[in-house]
Amino acid sequence: MMVGQPTPCTILVVDDQQSIVEFIEMLLVDNGYAVLTAASGREALDRIRTTPPDLVLCDFSMPQTTGWQVVQAIRELELGRHLPIVLMSAGRTFPFTRDDLDQSTAFLEKPFPIDA
Amino acid sequence: MSDTPPILLQAVAYLEAQEHDILFLWVQIASRLPAHFRRTDDDLKALLDHMPTILAHVRRQMLEPVDPAIAADISEDLAVAHALERYGQGVSSHTIVKEYQLLRHAIWSTWERWPEAAHLSALDCFLLARHLDFRLDEFMAQTLATFVRLGTEDDGGAADTVHHPGGR
């Protein structure tokens, strides 16, 4: 890497649907981001501990560990307390309100456009 | 192509520029169809299959006149290849139809975000719908015809099976 070249922002994409992860990864890489991927909540936490990302994009509805549980687990980590997290969900309603979300958590309803 | 209505030229050009958007929308919804949801062999290549090429063909052919009397210049090889792939994946004919419907939905959703959409007249909308539907239906028909033939060959001449025996 050349001196002075900015380090790309690293985004962790978490989704149990491999096709979704691959597409989002392709879009982010095309736009200059470094991408980490995880297929489960547990894998996501492992990734965060070893290679802390700048932002997490996490599916809400995953088997075993939901996106909401992932958010709560990340917030318990020292380096995860203020980590920006965007939850993606195909459901029309979330089992929480905006008041339940901290300032570093947002959500996107699937399907969402590329520029969302 | 000199007789192609300008609005159709502009609309198709917009679709070409938004190709990734269309496919991204399609993938997000199609990946949740029962035939694809949480498959262990699910990856982007398997899910998309020939859809990007089909989309490109539909876009180009939308600029041709809609005339059922004129033999469709669709890429029969493309529709057949797509049918073979889906048949091998064990999806049903229902899923194939649904996937084409989702492609139609993704295209229309993308047009709705087109800055020119607010200025489209009812006639413009009808024109775009007619051209899109005609070309998508051609591909869908060709894909299903191959799919049914494969099912008939597999069943030793039985009638069209809705579900491929190897399907989920």
mmCIF file of C-alpha atoms in Angstrom:
data_model
loop_
_atom_site.group_PDB
_atom_site.id
_atom_site.type_symbol
_atom_site.label_atom_id
_atom_site.label_comp_id
_atom_site.label_asym_id
_atom_site.label_seq_id
_atom_site.Cartn_x
_atom_site.Cartn_y
_atom_site.Cartn_z
ATOM 1 C CA MET A 1 0.000 0.000 0.000
ATOM 2 C CA MET A 2 1.327 3.429 -0.975
ATOM 3 C CA VAL A 3 2.166 5.923 1.755
ATOM 4 C CA GLY A 4 -0.755 8.215 2.410
ATOM 5 C CA GLN A 5 -3.343 5.924 0.830
ATOM 6 C CA PRO A 6 -6.411 5.779 3.062
ATOM 7 C CA THR A 7 -7.381 2.461 4.553
ATOM 8 C CA PRO A 8 -10.693 1.296 3.118
ATOM 9 C CA CYS A 9 -13.621 1.144 5.474
ATOM 10 C CA THR A 10 -14.303 -2.435 6.561
ATOM 11 C CA ILE A 11 -17.866 -3.717 6.609
ATOM 12 C CA LEU A 12 -18.923 -7.012 8.133
ATOM 13 C CA VAL A 13 -21.873 -8.592 6.310
ATOM 14 C CA VAL A 14 -23.796 -11.158 8.323
ATOM 15 C CA ASP A 15 -26.494 -13.277 6.672
ATOM 16 C CA ASP A 16 -27.229 -16.989 6.562
ATOM 17 C CA GLN A 17 -28.232 -16.649 2.892
ATOM 18 C CA GLN A 18 -25.003 -17.044 0.953
ATOM 19 C CA SER A 19 -26.427 -15.487 -2.210
ATOM 20 C CA ILE A 20 -27.285 -12.296 -0.305
ATOM 21 C CA VAL A 21 -23.847 -12.121 1.296
ATOM 22 C CA GLU A 22 -22.134 -12.579 -2.053
ATOM 23 C CA PHE A 23 -24.185 -9.900 -3.790
ATOM 24 C CA ILE A 24 -23.713 -7.340 -1.030
ATOM 25 C CA GLU A 25 -20.014 -8.166 -0.887
ATOM 26 C CA MET A 26 -19.696 -7.620 -4.643
ATOM 27 C CA LEU A 27 -21.487 -4.257 -4.422
ATOM 28 C CA LEU A 28 -19.402 -3.059 -1.491
ATOM 29 C CA VAL A 29 -16.087 -4.159 -2.985
ATOM 30 C CA ASP A 30 -17.018 -2.416 -6.264
ATOM 31 C CA ASN A 31 -17.477 0.733 -4.196
ATOM 32 C CA GLY A 32 -14.108 0.488 -2.512
ATOM 33 C CA TYR A 33 -14.986 -1.135 0.791
ATOM 34 C CA ALA A 34 -13.145 -3.987 2.441
ATOM 35 C CA VAL A 35 -15.616 -6.739 3.310
ATOM 36 C CA LEU A 36 -15.748 -9.443 5.933
ATOM 37 C CA THR A 37 -18.528 -11.992 5.902
ATOM 38 C CA ALA A 38 -20.213 -14.255 8.401
ATOM 39 C CA ALA A 39 -23.030 -16.761 8.018
ATOM 40 C CA SER A 40 -24.187 -16.711 11.629
ATOM 41 C CA GLY A 41 -24.254 -14.619 14.754
ATOM 42 C CA ARG A 42 -21.529 -16.666 16.403
ATOM 43 C CA GLU A 43 -19.302 -16.332 13.344
ATOM 44 C CA ALA A 44 -19.954 -12.590 13.341
ATOM 45 C CA LEU A 45 -18.803 -12.223 16.945
ATOM 46 C CA ASP A 46 -15.640 -14.205 16.183
ATOM 47 C CA ARG A 47 -14.930 -11.922 13.225
ATOM 48 C CA ILE A 48 -15.447 -8.781 15.297
ATOM 49 C CA ARG A 49 -13.050 -9.982 17.972
ATOM 50 C CA THR A 50 -10.289 -10.840 15.492
ATOM 51 C CA THR A 51 -10.812 -8.146 12.843
ATOM 52 C CA PRO A 52 -12.952 -5.286 14.172
ATOM 53 C CA PRO A 53 -15.002 -3.806 11.323
ATOM 54 C CA ASP A 54 -16.103 -0.204 10.934
ATOM 55 C CA LEU A 55 -19.736 -1.181 10.381
ATOM 56 C CA VAL A 56 -21.876 -4.299 10.635
ATOM 57 C CA LEU A 57 -24.664 -5.145 8.198
ATOM 58 C CA CYS A 58 -26.631 -7.957 9.774
ATOM 59 C CA ASP A 59 -29.703 -9.937 8.755
ATOM 60 C CA PHE A 60 -32.386 -9.951 11.401
ATOM 61 C CA SER A 61 -33.886 -13.375 10.785
ATOM 62 C CA MET A 62 -31.206 -15.990 11.158
ATOM 63 C CA PRO A 63 -31.575 -19.440 12.641
ATOM 64 C CA GLN A 64 -30.171 -20.036 16.133
ATOM 65 C CA THR A 65 -29.158 -16.418 16.780
ATOM 66 C CA THR A 66 -31.320 -13.563 15.555
ATOM 67 C CA GLY A 67 -29.890 -10.269 14.382
ATOM 68 C CA TRP A 68 -31.270 -8.618 17.484
ATOM 69 C CA GLN A 69 -29.386 -11.073 19.698
ATOM 70 C CA VAL A 70 -26.274 -10.365 17.659
ATOM 71 C CA VAL A 71 -26.685 -6.640 18.315
ATOM 72 C CA GLN A 72 -27.014 -7.239 22.041
ATOM 73 C CA ALA A 73 -23.965 -9.523 22.100
ATOM 74 C CA ILE A 74 -21.897 -6.983 20.141
ATOM 75 C CA ARG A 75 -22.864 -4.210 22.579
ATOM 76 C CA GLU A 76 -21.476 -6.262 25.447
ATOM 77 C CA LEU A 77 -18.043 -6.241 23.846
ATOM 78 C CA GLU A 78 -15.742 -3.367 24.707
ATOM 79 C CA LEU A 79 -15.020 -2.691 21.056
ATOM 80 C CA GLY A 80 -18.660 -3.168 20.078
ATOM 81 C CA ARG A 81 -20.331 -0.606 22.303
ATOM 82 C CA HIS A 82 -20.492 2.092 19.662
ATOM 83 C CA LEU A 83 -19.994 0.010 16.554
ATOM 84 C CA PRO A 84 -22.515 1.086 13.887
ATOM 85 C CA ILE A 85 -24.892 -1.760 13.117
ATOM 86 C CA VAL A 86 -27.552 -1.922 10.427
ATOM 87 C CA LEU A 87 -30.133 -4.679 10.756
ATOM 88 C CA MET A 88 -31.751 -5.980 7.576
ATOM 89 C CA SER A 89 -35.106 -7.641 7.747
ATOM 90 C CA ALA A 90 -37.618 -8.994 5.282
ATOM 91 C CA GLY A 91 -40.326 -8.794 7.890
ATOM 92 C CA ARG A 92 -42.740 -5.890 7.836
ATOM 93 C CA THR A 93 -42.419 -5.328 11.547
ATOM 94 C CA PHE A 94 -39.562 -5.538 13.972
ATOM 95 C CA PRO A 95 -40.111 -6.761 17.534
ATOM 96 C CA PHE A 96 -38.759 -3.486 18.826
ATOM 97 C CA THR A 97 -39.384 0.217 18.436
ATOM 98 C CA ARG A 98 -37.030 3.013 17.561
ATOM 99 C CA ASP A 99 -36.752 3.784 21.278
ATOM 100 C CA ASP A 100 -35.251 0.330 21.814
ATOM 101 C CA LEU A 101 -32.452 1.092 19.384
ATOM 102 C CA ASP A 102 -29.335 2.840 20.553
ATOM 103 C CA GLN A 103 -27.877 5.644 18.507
ATOM 104 C CA SER A 104 -25.501 3.318 16.691
ATOM 105 C CA THR A 105 -28.142 0.880 15.432
ATOM 106 C CA ALA A 106 -30.383 1.299 12.420
ATOM 107 C CA PHE A 107 -32.490 -0.998 10.298
ATOM 108 C CA LEU A 108 -33.315 -1.571 6.668
ATOM 109 C CA GLU A 109 -36.365 -3.341 5.367
ATOM 110 C CA LYS A 110 -35.680 -5.885 2.635
ATOM 111 C CA PRO A 111 -35.806 -5.689 -0.245
ATOM 112 C CA PHE A 112 -33.882 -2.448 -0.315
ATOM 113 C CA PRO A 113 -32.274 -0.666 -3.255
ATOM 114 C CA ILE A 114 -28.532 -0.545 -3.680
ATOM 115 C CA ASP A 115 -28.318 3.093 -2.649
ATOM 116 C CA ALA A 116 -30.285 2.625 0.577
ATOM 117 C CA MET B 1 -35.265 0.818 -34.397
ATOM 118 C CA SER B 2 -35.850 4.320 -35.863
ATOM 119 C CA ASP B 3 -39.584 3.885 -35.167
ATOM 120 C CA THR B 4 -39.005 3.019 -31.534
ATOM 121 C CA PRO B 5 -40.874 5.451 -29.295
ATOM 122 C CA PRO B 6 -38.434 7.767 -27.518
ATOM 123 C CA ILE B 7 -39.888 6.961 -24.088
ATOM 124 C CA LEU B 8 -39.150 3.289 -24.681
ATOM 125 C CA LEU B 9 -35.565 4.074 -25.649
ATOM 126 C CA GLN B 10 -35.121 6.174 -22.510
ATOM 127 C CA ALA B 11 -36.783 3.605 -20.259
ATOM 128 C CA VAL B 12 -34.633 0.752 -21.568
ATOM 129 C CA ALA B 13 -31.490 2.868 -21.253
ATOM 130 C CA TYR B 14 -32.412 3.486 -17.627
ATOM 131 C CA LEU B 15 -32.850 -0.241 -17.043
ATOM 132 C CA GLU B 16 -29.412 -0.875 -18.492
ATOM 133 C CA ALA B 17 -27.895 1.672 -16.130
ATOM 134 C CA GLN B 18 -29.719 0.104 -13.178
ATOM 135 C CA GLU B 19 -28.912 -3.491 -13.996
ATOM 136 C CA HIS B 20 -27.312 -4.175 -10.609
ATOM 137 C CA ASP B 21 -30.268 -2.625 -8.817
ATOM 138 C CA ILE B 22 -32.716 -4.851 -10.653
ATOM 139 C CA LEU B 23 -30.734 -7.992 -9.973
ATOM 140 C CA PHE B 24 -30.133 -7.047 -6.331
ATOM 141 C CA LEU B 25 -33.862 -6.596 -5.777
ATOM 142 C CA TRP B 26 -34.554 -9.859 -7.557
ATOM 143 C CA VAL B 27 -31.970 -11.768 -5.499
ATOM 144 C CA GLN B 28 -33.316 -10.436 -2.198
ATOM 145 C CA ILE B 29 -36.816 -11.711 -2.945
ATOM 146 C CA ALA B 30 -36.030 -14.828 -5.003
ATOM 147 C CA SER B 31 -33.642 -16.113 -2.347
ATOM 148 C CA ARG B 32 -36.619 -16.392 0.002
ATOM 149 C CA LEU B 33 -38.708 -18.581 -2.314
ATOM 150 C CA PRO B 34 -39.158 -22.021 -0.738
ATOM 151 C CA ALA B 35 -37.130 -23.642 -3.528
ATOM 152 C CA HIS B 36 -34.120 -21.453 -2.725
ATOM 153 C CA PHE B 37 -34.488 -20.492 0.932
ATOM 154 C CA ARG B 38 -31.598 -21.757 3.040
ATOM 155 C CA ARG B 39 -30.519 -24.390 0.544
ATOM 156 C CA THR B 40 -27.156 -25.837 1.515
ATOM 157 C CA ASP B 41 -26.034 -25.474 -2.102
ATOM 158 C CA ASP B 42 -27.284 -21.910 -2.399
ATOM 159 C CA ASP B 43 -24.805 -19.429 -3.744
ATOM 160 C CA LEU B 44 -25.229 -16.367 -5.898
ATOM 161 C CA LYS B 45 -24.208 -18.095 -9.110
ATOM 162 C CA ALA B 46 -26.697 -20.922 -8.602
ATOM 163 C CA LEU B 47 -29.511 -18.542 -7.711
ATOM 164 C CA LEU B 48 -28.932 -16.035 -10.497
ATOM 165 C CA ASP B 49 -28.136 -18.680 -13.107
ATOM 166 C CA HIS B 50 -28.905 -17.093 -16.506
ATOM 167 C CA MET B 51 -31.051 -14.250 -15.143
ATOM 168 C CA PRO B 52 -28.533 -11.466 -15.897
ATOM 169 C CA THR B 53 -28.275 -12.567 -19.536
ATOM 170 C CA ILE B 54 -32.038 -13.023 -19.800
ATOM 171 C CA LEU B 55 -32.480 -9.502 -18.427
ATOM 172 C CA ALA B 56 -30.064 -8.124 -21.024
ATOM 173 C CA HIS B 57 -31.909 -9.921 -23.842
ATOM 174 C CA VAL B 58 -35.304 -8.732 -22.623
ATOM 175 C CA ARG B 59 -33.981 -5.173 -22.524
ATOM 176 C CA ARG B 60 -32.731 -5.326 -26.102
ATOM 177 C CA GLN B 61 -35.864 -7.004 -27.449
ATOM 178 C CA MET B 62 -38.141 -4.512 -25.751
ATOM 179 C CA LEU B 63 -37.020 -2.068 -28.419
ATOM 180 C CA GLU B 64 -38.479 -4.277 -31.172
ATOM 181 C CA PRO B 65 -42.131 -3.974 -32.231
ATOM 182 C CA VAL B 66 -44.622 -6.098 -30.337
ATOM 183 C CA ASP B 67 -46.172 -8.367 -32.916
ATOM 184 C CA PRO B 68 -47.267 -11.901 -32.009
ATOM 185 C CA ALA B 69 -47.312 -12.735 -35.710
ATOM 186 C CA ILE B 70 -43.566 -12.230 -35.948
ATOM 187 C CA ALA B 71 -41.480 -15.128 -34.735
ATOM 188 C CA ALA B 72 -39.739 -14.219 -31.520
ATOM 189 C CA ASP B 73 -36.064 -13.599 -31.910
ATOM 190 C CA ILE B 74 -35.409 -14.754 -28.406
ATOM 191 C CA SER B 75 -32.388 -16.706 -27.609
ATOM 192 C CA GLU B 76 -33.880 -20.160 -27.471
ATOM 193 C CA ASP B 77 -30.556 -21.562 -26.356
ATOM 194 C CA LEU B 78 -30.599 -19.183 -23.401
ATOM 195 C CA ALA B 79 -34.098 -20.158 -22.263
ATOM 196 C CA VAL B 80 -33.247 -23.841 -22.716
ATOM 197 C CA ALA B 81 -30.004 -23.468 -20.755
ATOM 198 C CA HIS B 82 -31.867 -21.768 -17.940
ATOM 199 C CA ALA B 83 -34.540 -24.489 -17.904
ATOM 200 C CA LEU B 84 -31.869 -27.208 -17.793
ATOM 201 C CA GLU B 85 -30.114 -25.530 -14.888
ATOM 202 C CA ARG B 86 -33.298 -25.076 -12.883
ATOM 203 C CA TYR B 87 -34.428 -28.614 -13.651
ATOM 204 C CA GLY B 88 -31.101 -29.878 -12.370
ATOM 205 C CA GLN B 89 -31.565 -27.841 -9.201
ATOM 206 C CA GLY B 90 -34.877 -29.572 -8.610
ATOM 207 C CA VAL B 91 -37.084 -26.491 -8.610
ATOM 208 C CA SER B 92 -40.685 -26.677 -9.779
ATOM 209 C CA SER B 93 -42.389 -25.053 -12.743
ATOM 210 C CA HIS B 94 -44.215 -22.869 -10.199
ATOM 211 C CA THR B 95 -40.882 -21.505 -9.045
ATOM 212 C CA ILE B 96 -39.824 -20.761 -12.614
ATOM 213 C CA VAL B 97 -42.998 -18.774 -13.203
ATOM 214 C CA LYS B 98 -42.558 -17.000 -9.878
ATOM 215 C CA GLU B 99 -38.967 -16.067 -10.726
ATOM 216 C CA TYR B 100 -40.064 -14.429 -13.970
ATOM 217 C CA GLN B 101 -42.826 -12.613 -12.111
ATOM 218 C CA LEU B 102 -40.244 -11.379 -9.624
ATOM 219 C CA LEU B 103 -38.052 -10.159 -12.470
ATOM 220 C CA ARG B 104 -41.031 -8.208 -13.803
ATOM 221 C CA HIS B 105 -41.577 -6.782 -10.310
ATOM 222 C CA ALA B 106 -37.898 -5.833 -9.926
ATOM 223 C CA ILE B 107 -37.945 -4.028 -13.268
ATOM 224 C CA TRP B 108 -41.111 -2.100 -12.452
ATOM 225 C CA SER B 109 -39.841 -1.229 -8.974
ATOM 226 C CA THR B 110 -36.718 0.148 -10.582
ATOM 227 C CA TRP B 111 -38.732 2.195 -13.077
ATOM 228 C CA GLU B 112 -40.687 3.658 -10.171
ATOM 229 C CA ARG B 113 -37.448 5.191 -8.968
ATOM 230 C CA TRP B 114 -36.682 6.615 -12.393
ATOM 231 C CA PRO B 115 -36.727 10.449 -12.283
ATOM 232 C CA GLU B 116 -38.826 10.438 -15.461
ATOM 233 C CA ALA B 117 -41.457 8.195 -13.886
ATOM 234 C CA ALA B 118 -43.388 11.178 -12.542
ATOM 235 C CA HIS B 119 -43.863 12.437 -16.103
ATOM 236 C CA LEU B 120 -45.060 9.208 -17.691
ATOM 237 C CA SER B 121 -48.520 9.352 -19.198
ATOM 238 C CA ALA B 122 -50.970 6.468 -18.984
ATOM 239 C CA LEU B 123 -50.115 5.652 -22.584
ATOM 240 C CA ASP B 124 -46.401 5.633 -21.766
ATOM 241 C CA CYS B 125 -47.015 3.215 -18.904
ATOM 242 C CA PHE B 126 -49.100 0.981 -21.108
ATOM 243 C CA LEU B 127 -46.406 1.001 -23.789
ATOM 244 C CA LEU B 128 -43.672 0.041 -21.342
ATOM 245 C CA ALA B 129 -45.826 -2.662 -19.766
ATOM 246 C CA ARG B 130 -46.789 -4.119 -23.124
ATOM 247 C CA HIS B 131 -43.219 -4.362 -24.362
ATOM 248 C CA LEU B 132 -41.867 -5.711 -21.096
ATOM 249 C CA ASP B 133 -44.616 -8.260 -20.582
ATOM 250 C CA PHE B 134 -44.445 -9.493 -24.169
ATOM 251 C CA ARG B 135 -40.721 -10.205 -24.023
ATOM 252 C CA LEU B 136 -40.700 -11.658 -20.524
ATOM 253 C CA ASP B 137 -43.613 -13.923 -21.433
ATOM 254 C CA GLU B 138 -41.690 -15.177 -24.466
ATOM 255 C CA PHE B 139 -38.754 -16.208 -22.308
ATOM 256 C CA MET B 140 -41.005 -17.689 -19.664
ATOM 257 C CA ALA B 141 -42.903 -19.734 -22.252
ATOM 258 C CA GLN B 142 -39.715 -21.039 -23.808
ATOM 259 C CA THR B 143 -38.243 -21.913 -20.417
ATOM 260 C CA LEU B 144 -41.399 -23.710 -19.323
ATOM 261 C CA ALA B 145 -41.702 -25.600 -22.615
ATOM 262 C CA THR B 146 -38.231 -27.020 -22.099
ATOM 263 C CA PHE B 147 -38.936 -27.705 -18.450
ATOM 264 C CA VAL B 148 -42.112 -29.613 -19.282
ATOM 265 C CA ARG B 149 -40.295 -31.590 -21.966
ATOM 266 C CA LEU B 150 -37.596 -32.571 -19.480
ATOM 267 C CA GLY B 151 -40.217 -33.647 -16.972
ATOM 268 C CA THR B 152 -42.071 -35.644 -19.600
ATOM 269 C CA GLU B 153 -38.888 -37.396 -20.693
ATOM 270 C CA ASP B 154 -38.048 -38.170 -17.081
ATOM 271 C CA ASP B 155 -41.502 -39.576 -16.425
ATOM 272 C CA GLY B 156 -41.419 -41.686 -19.557
ATOM 273 C CA GLY B 157 -44.161 -39.777 -21.273
ATOM 274 C CA ALA B 158 -46.337 -38.838 -18.335
ATOM 275 C CA ALA B 159 -48.101 -35.502 -18.231
ATOM 276 C CA ASP B 160 -46.395 -32.349 -17.000
ATOM 277 C CA THR B 161 -45.266 -32.756 -13.440
ATOM 278 C CA VAL B 162 -45.601 -29.737 -11.252
ATOM 279 C CA HIS B 163 -42.751 -30.830 -9.032
ATOM 280 C CA HIS B 164 -39.581 -32.354 -10.314
ATOM 281 C CA PRO B 165 -39.068 -35.613 -8.392
ATOM 282 C CA GLY B 166 -35.713 -34.389 -7.135
ATOM 283 C CA GLY B 167 -37.186 -31.099 -5.978
ATOM 284 C CA ARG B 168 -37.459 -29.773 -2.427
#
